[in-house]
PDB file of C-alpha atoms in Angstrom:
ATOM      1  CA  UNK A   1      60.696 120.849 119.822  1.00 90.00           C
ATOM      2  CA  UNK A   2      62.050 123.969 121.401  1.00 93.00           C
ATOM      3  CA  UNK A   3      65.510 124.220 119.780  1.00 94.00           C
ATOM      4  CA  UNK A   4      68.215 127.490 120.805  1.00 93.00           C
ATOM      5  CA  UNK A   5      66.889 130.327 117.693  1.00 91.00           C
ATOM      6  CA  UNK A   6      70.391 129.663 116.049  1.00 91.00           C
ATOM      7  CA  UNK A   7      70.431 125.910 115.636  1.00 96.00           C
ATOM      8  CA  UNK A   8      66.804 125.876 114.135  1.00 97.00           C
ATOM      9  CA  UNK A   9      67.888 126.269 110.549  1.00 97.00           C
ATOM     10  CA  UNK A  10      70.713 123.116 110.900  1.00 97.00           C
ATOM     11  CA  UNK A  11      67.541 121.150 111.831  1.00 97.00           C
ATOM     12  CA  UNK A  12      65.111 122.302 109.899  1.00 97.00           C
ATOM     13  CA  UNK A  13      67.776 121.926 106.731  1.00 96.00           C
ATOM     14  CA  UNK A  14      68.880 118.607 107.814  1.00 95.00           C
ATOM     15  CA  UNK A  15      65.233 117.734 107.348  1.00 92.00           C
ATOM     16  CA  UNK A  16      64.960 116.080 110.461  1.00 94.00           C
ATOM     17  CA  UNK A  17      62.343 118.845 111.292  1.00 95.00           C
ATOM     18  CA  UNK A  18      59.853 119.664 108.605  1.00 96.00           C
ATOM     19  CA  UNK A  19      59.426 123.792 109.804  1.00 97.00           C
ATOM     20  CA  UNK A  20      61.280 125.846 111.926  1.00 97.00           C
ATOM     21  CA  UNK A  21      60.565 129.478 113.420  1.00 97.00           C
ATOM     22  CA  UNK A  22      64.068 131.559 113.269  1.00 97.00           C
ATOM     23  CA  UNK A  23      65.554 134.978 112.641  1.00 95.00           C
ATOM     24  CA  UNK A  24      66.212 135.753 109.232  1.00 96.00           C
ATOM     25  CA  UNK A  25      69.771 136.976 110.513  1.00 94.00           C
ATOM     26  CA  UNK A  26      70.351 133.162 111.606  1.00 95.00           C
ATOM     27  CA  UNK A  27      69.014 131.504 108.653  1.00 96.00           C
ATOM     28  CA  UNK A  28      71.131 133.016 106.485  1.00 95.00           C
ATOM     29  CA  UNK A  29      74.226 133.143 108.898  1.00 95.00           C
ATOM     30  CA  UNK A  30      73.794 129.088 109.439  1.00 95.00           C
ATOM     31  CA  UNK A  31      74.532 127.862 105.999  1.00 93.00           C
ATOM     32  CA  UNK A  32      72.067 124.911 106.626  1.00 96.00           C
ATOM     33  CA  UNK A  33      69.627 124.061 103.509  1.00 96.00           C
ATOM     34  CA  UNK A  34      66.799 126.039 104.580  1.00 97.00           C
ATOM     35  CA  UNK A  35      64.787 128.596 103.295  1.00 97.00           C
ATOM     36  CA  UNK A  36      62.654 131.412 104.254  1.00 97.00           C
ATOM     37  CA  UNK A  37      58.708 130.400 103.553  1.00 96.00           C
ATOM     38  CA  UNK A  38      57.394 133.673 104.597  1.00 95.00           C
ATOM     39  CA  UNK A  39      57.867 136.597 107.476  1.00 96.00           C
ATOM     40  CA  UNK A  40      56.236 136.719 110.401  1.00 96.00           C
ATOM     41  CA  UNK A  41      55.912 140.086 111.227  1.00 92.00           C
ATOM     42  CA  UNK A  42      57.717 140.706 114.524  1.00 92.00           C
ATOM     43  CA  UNK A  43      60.979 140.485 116.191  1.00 91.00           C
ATOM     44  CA  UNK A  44      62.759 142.922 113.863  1.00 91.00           C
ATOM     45  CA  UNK A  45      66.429 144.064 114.228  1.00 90.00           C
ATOM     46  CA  UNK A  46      68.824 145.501 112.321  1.00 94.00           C
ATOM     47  CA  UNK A  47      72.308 144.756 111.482  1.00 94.00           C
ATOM     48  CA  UNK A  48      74.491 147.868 110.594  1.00 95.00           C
ATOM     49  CA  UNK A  49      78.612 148.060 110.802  1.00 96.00           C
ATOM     50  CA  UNK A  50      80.023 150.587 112.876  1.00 96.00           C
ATOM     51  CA  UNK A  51      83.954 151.895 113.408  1.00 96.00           C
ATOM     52  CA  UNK A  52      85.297 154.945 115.755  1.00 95.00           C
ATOM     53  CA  UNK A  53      84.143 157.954 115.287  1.00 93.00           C
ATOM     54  CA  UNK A  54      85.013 159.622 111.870  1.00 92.00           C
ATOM     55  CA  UNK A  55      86.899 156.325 110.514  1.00 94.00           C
ATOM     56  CA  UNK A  56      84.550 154.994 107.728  1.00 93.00           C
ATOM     57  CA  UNK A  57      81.644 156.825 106.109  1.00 93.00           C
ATOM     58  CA  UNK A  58      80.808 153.730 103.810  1.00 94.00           C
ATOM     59  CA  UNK A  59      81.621 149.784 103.163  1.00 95.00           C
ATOM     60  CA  UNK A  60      84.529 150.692 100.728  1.00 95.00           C
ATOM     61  CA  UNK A  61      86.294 151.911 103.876  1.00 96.00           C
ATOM     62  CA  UNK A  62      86.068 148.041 105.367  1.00 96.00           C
ATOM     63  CA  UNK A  63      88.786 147.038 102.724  1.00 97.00           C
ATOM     64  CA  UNK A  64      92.021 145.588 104.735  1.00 97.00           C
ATOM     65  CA  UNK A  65      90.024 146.252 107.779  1.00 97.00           C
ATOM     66  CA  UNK A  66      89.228 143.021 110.613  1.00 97.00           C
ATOM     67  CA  UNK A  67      85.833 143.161 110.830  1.00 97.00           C
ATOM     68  CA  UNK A  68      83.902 141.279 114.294  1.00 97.00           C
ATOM     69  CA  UNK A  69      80.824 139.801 114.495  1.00 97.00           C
ATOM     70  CA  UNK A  70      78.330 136.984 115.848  1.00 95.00           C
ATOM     71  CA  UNK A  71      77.310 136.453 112.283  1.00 94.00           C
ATOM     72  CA  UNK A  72      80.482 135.989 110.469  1.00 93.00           C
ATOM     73  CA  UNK A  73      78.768 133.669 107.658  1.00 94.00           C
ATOM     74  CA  UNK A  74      76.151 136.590 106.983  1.00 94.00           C
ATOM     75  CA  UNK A  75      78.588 139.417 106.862  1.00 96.00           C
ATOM     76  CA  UNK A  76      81.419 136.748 104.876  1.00 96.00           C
ATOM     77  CA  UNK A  77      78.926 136.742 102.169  1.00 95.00           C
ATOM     78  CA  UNK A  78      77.761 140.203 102.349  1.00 96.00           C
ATOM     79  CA  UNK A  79      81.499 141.553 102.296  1.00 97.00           C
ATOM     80  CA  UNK A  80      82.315 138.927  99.151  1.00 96.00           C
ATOM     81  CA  UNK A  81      79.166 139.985  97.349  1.00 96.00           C
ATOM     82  CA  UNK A  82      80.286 143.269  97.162  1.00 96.00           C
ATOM     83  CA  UNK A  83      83.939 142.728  96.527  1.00 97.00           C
ATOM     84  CA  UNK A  84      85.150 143.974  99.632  1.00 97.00           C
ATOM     85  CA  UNK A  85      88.431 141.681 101.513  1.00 97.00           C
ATOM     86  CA  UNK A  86      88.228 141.903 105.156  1.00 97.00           C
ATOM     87  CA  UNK A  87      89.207 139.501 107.764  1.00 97.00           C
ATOM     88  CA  UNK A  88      85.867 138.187 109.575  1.00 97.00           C
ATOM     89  CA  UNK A  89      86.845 138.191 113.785  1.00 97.00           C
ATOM     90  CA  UNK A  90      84.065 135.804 114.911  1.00 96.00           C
ATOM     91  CA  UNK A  91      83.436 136.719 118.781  1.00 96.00           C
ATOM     92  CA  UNK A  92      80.029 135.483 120.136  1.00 91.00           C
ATOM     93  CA  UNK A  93      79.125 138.088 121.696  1.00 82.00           C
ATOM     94  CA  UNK A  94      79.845 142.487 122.995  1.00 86.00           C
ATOM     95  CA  UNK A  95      81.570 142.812 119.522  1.00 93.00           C
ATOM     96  CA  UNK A  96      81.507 146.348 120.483  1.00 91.00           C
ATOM     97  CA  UNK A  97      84.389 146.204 122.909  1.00 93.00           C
ATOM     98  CA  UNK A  98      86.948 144.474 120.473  1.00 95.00           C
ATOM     99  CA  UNK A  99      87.737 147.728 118.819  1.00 94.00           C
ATOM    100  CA  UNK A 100      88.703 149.021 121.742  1.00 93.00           C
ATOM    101  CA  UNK A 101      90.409 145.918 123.001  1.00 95.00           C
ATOM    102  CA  UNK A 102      92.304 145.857 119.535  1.00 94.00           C
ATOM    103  CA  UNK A 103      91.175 142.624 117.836  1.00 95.00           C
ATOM    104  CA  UNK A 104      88.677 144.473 115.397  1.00 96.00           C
ATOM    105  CA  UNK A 105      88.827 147.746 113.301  1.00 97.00           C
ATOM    106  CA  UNK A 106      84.573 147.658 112.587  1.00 97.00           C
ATOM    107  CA  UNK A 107      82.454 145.690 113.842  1.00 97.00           C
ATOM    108  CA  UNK A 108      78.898 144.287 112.152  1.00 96.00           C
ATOM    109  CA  UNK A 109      75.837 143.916 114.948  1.00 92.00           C
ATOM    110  CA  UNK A 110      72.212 144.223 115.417  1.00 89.00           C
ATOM    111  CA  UNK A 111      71.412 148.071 116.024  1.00 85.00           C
ATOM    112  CA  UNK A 112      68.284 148.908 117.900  1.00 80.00           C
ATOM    113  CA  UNK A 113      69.142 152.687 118.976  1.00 79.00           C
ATOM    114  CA  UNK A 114      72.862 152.607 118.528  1.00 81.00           C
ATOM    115  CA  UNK A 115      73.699 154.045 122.466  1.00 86.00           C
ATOM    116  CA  UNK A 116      75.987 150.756 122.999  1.00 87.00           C
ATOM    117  CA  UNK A 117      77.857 151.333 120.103  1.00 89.00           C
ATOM    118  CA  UNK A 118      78.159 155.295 121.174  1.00 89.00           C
ATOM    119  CA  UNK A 119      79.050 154.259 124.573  1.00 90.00           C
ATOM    120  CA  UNK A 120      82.166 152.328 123.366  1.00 91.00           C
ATOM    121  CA  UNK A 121      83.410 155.261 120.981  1.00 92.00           C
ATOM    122  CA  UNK A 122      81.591 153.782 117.901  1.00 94.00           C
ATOM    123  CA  UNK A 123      79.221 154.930 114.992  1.00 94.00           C
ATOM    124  CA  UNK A 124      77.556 153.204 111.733  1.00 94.00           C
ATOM    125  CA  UNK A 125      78.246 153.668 108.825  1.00 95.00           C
ATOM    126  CA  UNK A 126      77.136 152.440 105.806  1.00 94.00           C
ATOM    127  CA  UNK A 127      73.851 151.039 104.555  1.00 93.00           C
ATOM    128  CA  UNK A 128      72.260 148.248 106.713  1.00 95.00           C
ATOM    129  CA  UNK A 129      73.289 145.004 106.557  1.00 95.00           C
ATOM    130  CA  UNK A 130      69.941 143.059 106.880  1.00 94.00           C
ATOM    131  CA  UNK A 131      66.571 144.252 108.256  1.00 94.00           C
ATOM    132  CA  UNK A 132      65.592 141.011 109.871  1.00 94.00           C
ATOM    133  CA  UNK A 133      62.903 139.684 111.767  1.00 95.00           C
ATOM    134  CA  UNK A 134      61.196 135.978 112.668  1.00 96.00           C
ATOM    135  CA  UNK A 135      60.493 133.545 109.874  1.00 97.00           C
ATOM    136  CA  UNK A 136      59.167 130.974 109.131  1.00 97.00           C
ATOM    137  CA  UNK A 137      61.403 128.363 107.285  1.00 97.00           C
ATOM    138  CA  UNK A 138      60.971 124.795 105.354  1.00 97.00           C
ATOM    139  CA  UNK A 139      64.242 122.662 103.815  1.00 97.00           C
ATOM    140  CA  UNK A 140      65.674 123.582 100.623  1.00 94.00           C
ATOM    141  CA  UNK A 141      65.572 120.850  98.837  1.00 90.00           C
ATOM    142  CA  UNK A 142      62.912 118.995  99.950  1.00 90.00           C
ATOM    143  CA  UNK A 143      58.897 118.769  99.465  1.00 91.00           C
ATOM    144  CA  UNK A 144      56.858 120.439 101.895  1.00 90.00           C
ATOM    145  CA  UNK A 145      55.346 117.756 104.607  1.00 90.00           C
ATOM    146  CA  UNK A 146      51.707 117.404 104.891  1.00 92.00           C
ATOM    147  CA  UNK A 147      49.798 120.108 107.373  1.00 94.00           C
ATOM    148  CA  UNK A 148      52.634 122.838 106.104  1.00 94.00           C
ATOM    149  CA  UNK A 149      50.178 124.612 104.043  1.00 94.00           C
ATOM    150  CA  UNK A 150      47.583 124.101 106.686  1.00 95.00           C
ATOM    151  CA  UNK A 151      49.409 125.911 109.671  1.00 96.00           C
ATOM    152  CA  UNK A 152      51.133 128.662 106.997  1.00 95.00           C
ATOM    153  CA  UNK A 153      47.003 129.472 105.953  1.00 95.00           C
ATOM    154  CA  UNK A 154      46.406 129.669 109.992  1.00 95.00           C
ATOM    155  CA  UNK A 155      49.568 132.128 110.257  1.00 95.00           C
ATOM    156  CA  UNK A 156      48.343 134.295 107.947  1.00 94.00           C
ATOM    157  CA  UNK A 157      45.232 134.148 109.543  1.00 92.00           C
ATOM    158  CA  UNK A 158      46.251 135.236 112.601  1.00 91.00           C
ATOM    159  CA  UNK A 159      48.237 137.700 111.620  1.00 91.00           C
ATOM    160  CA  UNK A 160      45.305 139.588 109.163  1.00 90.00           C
ATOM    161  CA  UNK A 161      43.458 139.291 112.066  1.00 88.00           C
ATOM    162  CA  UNK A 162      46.159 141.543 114.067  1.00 85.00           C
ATOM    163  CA  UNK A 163      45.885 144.025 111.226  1.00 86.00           C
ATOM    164  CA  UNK A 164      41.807 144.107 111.147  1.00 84.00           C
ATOM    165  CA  UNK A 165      40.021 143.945 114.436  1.00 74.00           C
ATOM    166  CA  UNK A 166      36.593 144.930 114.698  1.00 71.00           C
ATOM    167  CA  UNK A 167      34.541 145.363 117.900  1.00 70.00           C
ATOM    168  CA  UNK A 168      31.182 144.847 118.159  1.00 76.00           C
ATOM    169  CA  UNK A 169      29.281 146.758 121.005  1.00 74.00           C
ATOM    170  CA  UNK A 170      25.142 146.181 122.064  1.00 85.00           C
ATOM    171  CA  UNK A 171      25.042 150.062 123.809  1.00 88.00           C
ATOM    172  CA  UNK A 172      22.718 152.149 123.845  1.00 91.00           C
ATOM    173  CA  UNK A 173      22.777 155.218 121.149  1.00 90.00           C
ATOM    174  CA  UNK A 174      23.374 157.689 124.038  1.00 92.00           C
ATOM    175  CA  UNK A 175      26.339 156.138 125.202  1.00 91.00           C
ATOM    176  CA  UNK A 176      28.446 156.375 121.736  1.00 88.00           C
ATOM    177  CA  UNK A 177      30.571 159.023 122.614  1.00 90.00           C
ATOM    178  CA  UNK A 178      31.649 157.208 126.033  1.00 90.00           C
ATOM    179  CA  UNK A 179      32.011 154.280 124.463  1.00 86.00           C
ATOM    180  CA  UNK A 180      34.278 155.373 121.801  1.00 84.00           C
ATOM    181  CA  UNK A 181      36.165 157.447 124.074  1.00 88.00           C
ATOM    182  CA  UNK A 182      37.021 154.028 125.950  1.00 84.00           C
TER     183      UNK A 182
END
């Protein structure tokens, strides 16, 4: 089934589907009784909090403060793990302009090279978040289905494979150089 990134862990933890390919990030923000089997490798990101300019150098400085985000699950728990009390502003989206617009004081949100969050006045602060990336992800609480192993074994295949290649090439000795070259 092709299922929207953020609903795949509800499914997969419902055990209505036996494996799921998410984001970390929505994994853990869902709730659902999932788990992580292994990464996959690609579709990193990384979630980071950010305030105005010169208003918090670390997560202690979040104390009191309304905090918005996408992933207000993820950063609940990340905030009550560390003993920090915030209030959690769920938005679904631009969480950069509620600071601005009032309804946040920092917000939490995937930083690739940070220019939207200079653009709207912001910087980060703190230690990430989350580094996150695709998974792949079974239920909880449940055995694993029959074939799991079997297409986790051809993962990993493929993605040695991506880390080794070798190229075989039937040239003649004088053409080495050019050949490498290519």
């Amino acid at each position: 089934f092709y299922l929207r990134p953020r609903d795949v862990a509800v499914y997969v933890g419902a055990g209505t589907v036996d494996v799921g390919f998410t984001g970390r990030d929505l994994l853990l923000d869902s709730g659902a009784a999932a788990i992580e089997r292994f990464p996959l490798g690609f579709a990193t990101s990384t979630f980071r909090f950010a305030a105005q300019v010169g208003t918090a150098r670390e997560i202690a400085d979040i104390e009191g403060k309304r905090v918005a985000t996408s992933y207000d699950v993820l950063v609940g728990d990340y905030l009550w793990e560390r003993g920090i009390q915030a209030e959690v502003v769920h938005l679904d989206g631009a969480v950069e302009s509620s600071v601005e617009l009032g309804v946040a004081d920092v917000v939490a949100d995937v930083v690739e090279t940070g220019s939207t969050l200079r653009a709207a006045g912001l910087e980060v602060f703190g230690e990430p978040i989350l580094t996150s990336e695709a998974v792949m992800i079974v239920p909880r609480d449940r055995e694993l289905a029959p074939g799991i192993d079997v297409l986790e074994r051809r993962i990993r295949g493929v993605q040695t494979a991506h880390r080794y290649v070798l190229m075989d090439y039937d040239i003649p000795a004088a053409k080495l150089e050019e050949a490498v070259a290519v």
